[in-house]
Structures are given as C-alpha cells and as structure tokens.
Short mmCIF file of C-alpha atoms in Angstrom, two decimals:
data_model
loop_
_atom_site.label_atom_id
_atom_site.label_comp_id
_atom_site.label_asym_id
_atom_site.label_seq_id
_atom_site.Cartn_x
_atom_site.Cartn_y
_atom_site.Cartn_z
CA UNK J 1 92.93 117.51 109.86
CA UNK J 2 96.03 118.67 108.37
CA UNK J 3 97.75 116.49 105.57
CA UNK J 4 100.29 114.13 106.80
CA UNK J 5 103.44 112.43 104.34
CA UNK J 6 103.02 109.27 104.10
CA UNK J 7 105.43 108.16 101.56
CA UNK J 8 108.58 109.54 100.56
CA UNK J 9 110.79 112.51 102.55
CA UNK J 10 112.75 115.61 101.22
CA UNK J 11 115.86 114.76 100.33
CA UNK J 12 117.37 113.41 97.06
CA UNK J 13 115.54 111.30 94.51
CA UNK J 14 115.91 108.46 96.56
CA UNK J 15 113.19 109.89 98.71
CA UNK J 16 110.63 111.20 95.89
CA UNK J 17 107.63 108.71 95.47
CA UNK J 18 106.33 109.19 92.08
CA UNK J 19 103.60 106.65 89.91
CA UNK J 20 101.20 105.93 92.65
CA UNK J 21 97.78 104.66 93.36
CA UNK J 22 95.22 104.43 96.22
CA UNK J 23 92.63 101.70 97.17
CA UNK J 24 88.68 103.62 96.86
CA UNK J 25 88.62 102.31 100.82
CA UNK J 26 91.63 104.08 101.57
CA UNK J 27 93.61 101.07 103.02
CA UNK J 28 96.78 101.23 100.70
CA UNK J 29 99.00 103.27 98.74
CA UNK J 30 101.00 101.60 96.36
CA UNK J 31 103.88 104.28 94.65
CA UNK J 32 106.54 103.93 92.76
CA UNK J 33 110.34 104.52 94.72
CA UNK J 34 112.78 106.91 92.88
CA UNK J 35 112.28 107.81 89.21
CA UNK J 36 113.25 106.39 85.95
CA UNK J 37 112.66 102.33 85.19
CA UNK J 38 114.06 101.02 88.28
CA UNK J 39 110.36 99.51 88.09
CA UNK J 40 110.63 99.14 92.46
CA UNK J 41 107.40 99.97 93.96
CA UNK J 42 105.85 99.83 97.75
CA UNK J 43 103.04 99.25 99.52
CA UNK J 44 101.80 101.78 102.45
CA UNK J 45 99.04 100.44 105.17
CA UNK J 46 97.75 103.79 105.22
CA UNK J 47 96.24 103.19 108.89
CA UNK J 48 99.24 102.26 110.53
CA UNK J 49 101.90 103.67 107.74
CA UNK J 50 103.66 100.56 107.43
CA UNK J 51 105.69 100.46 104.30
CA UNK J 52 106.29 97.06 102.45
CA UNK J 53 108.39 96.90 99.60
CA UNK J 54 106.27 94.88 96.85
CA UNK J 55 108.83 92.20 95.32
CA UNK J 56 110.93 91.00 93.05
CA UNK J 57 112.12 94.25 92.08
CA UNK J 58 113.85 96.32 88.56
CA UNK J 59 114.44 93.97 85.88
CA UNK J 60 112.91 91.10 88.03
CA UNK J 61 109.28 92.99 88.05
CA UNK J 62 106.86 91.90 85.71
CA UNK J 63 104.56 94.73 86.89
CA UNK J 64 104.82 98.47 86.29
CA UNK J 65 102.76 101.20 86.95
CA UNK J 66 100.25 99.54 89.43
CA UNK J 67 96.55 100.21 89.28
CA UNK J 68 94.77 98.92 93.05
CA UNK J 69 91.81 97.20 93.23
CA UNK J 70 89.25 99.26 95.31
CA UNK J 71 89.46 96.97 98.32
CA UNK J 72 93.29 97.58 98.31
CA UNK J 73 93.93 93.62 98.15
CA UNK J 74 95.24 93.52 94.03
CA UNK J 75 97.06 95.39 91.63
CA UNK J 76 97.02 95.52 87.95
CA UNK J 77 100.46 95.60 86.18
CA UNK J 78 100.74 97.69 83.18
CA UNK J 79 101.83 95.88 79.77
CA UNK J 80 103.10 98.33 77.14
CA UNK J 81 105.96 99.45 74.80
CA UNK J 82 106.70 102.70 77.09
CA UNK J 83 109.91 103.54 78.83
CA UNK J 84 109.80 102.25 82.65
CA UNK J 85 107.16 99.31 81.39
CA UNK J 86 107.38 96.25 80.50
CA UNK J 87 106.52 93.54 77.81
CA UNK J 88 105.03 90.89 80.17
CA UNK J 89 101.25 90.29 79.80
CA UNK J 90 99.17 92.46 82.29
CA UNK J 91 98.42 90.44 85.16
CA UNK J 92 97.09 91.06 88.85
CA UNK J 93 99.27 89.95 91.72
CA UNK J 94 98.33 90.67 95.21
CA UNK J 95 99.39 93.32 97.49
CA UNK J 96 102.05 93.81 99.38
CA UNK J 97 103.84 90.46 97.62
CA UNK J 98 103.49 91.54 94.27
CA UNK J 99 103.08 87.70 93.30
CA UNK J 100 100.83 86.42 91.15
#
C-alpha cells in the first residue's frame, strides 16, 4: 500500500512532527509537536490514528525525547544537559498520559 501521514500536515511549523518513535508492534507513534524545547509531544494509535496529546506539557514535562517500549505501552524520558532536554532523572511513564 501506499504511505499514509499520520502525524503532522503541511503548513507552518505548527504542523511539522519532528523527534519521534515507534512501538516494534507498530501500535503507537509517539513525536514530538513543533520544533525547538517546547518539550510537547503526542501519542498516535496508529490503527485507528487517534492522536493524544501526552501531558503536562513545556516546562511542566519531565520527559524529552521519548524512546517506546516495544509493546507501545511505556516511554523512556531522556535526562541530559542538551538543548530541548531536561535535568530530571530518566524515568518511564506510560503512554498516552505521560505519568509516571
């Protein structure tokens, strides 16, 4: 079949999905929404395209960068000193919450 979008639209950079990361079972996408360290990510159901928007979000996230867990149920949260991170310990939270 022919690729489909399943995140994001043309448009401005309020539509570009950038940072993003699929479960191995193909059941989510989490991606980062707009670009720079807005740190505000989502979650896609990638079988019925649902979007949830994983909270809190911006300076309220203590998650960047998510890494899924293969069955699409966790995330890991990047920890580090780079622009867009943040300082708080690395830590899983659950998808599409984003709570601990």
């Amino acid at each position: 079949t022919d690729p489909k979008l399943v995140a994001g639209a043309n448009g401005d950079a309020s539509q570009c999905r950038v940072c993003h990361s699929v479960a191995a079972n193909g059941s989510v996408l989490i991606t980062q929404r707009n670009l720079g360290d807005l740190r505000k990510f989502s979650a896609y159901d990638l079988k019925t395209g649902a979007e949830t928007v994983i909270s809190p979000e911006g300076a309220a996230a203590s998650f960047s960068w998510p890494a899924i867990y293969p069955d699409g149920t966790m995330f890991l949260g990047d920890s580090s000193s780079a622009a867009g991170s943040t300082t708080t310990p690395n830590g899983l939270y659950t998808v599409p919450t984003g709570a601990t």
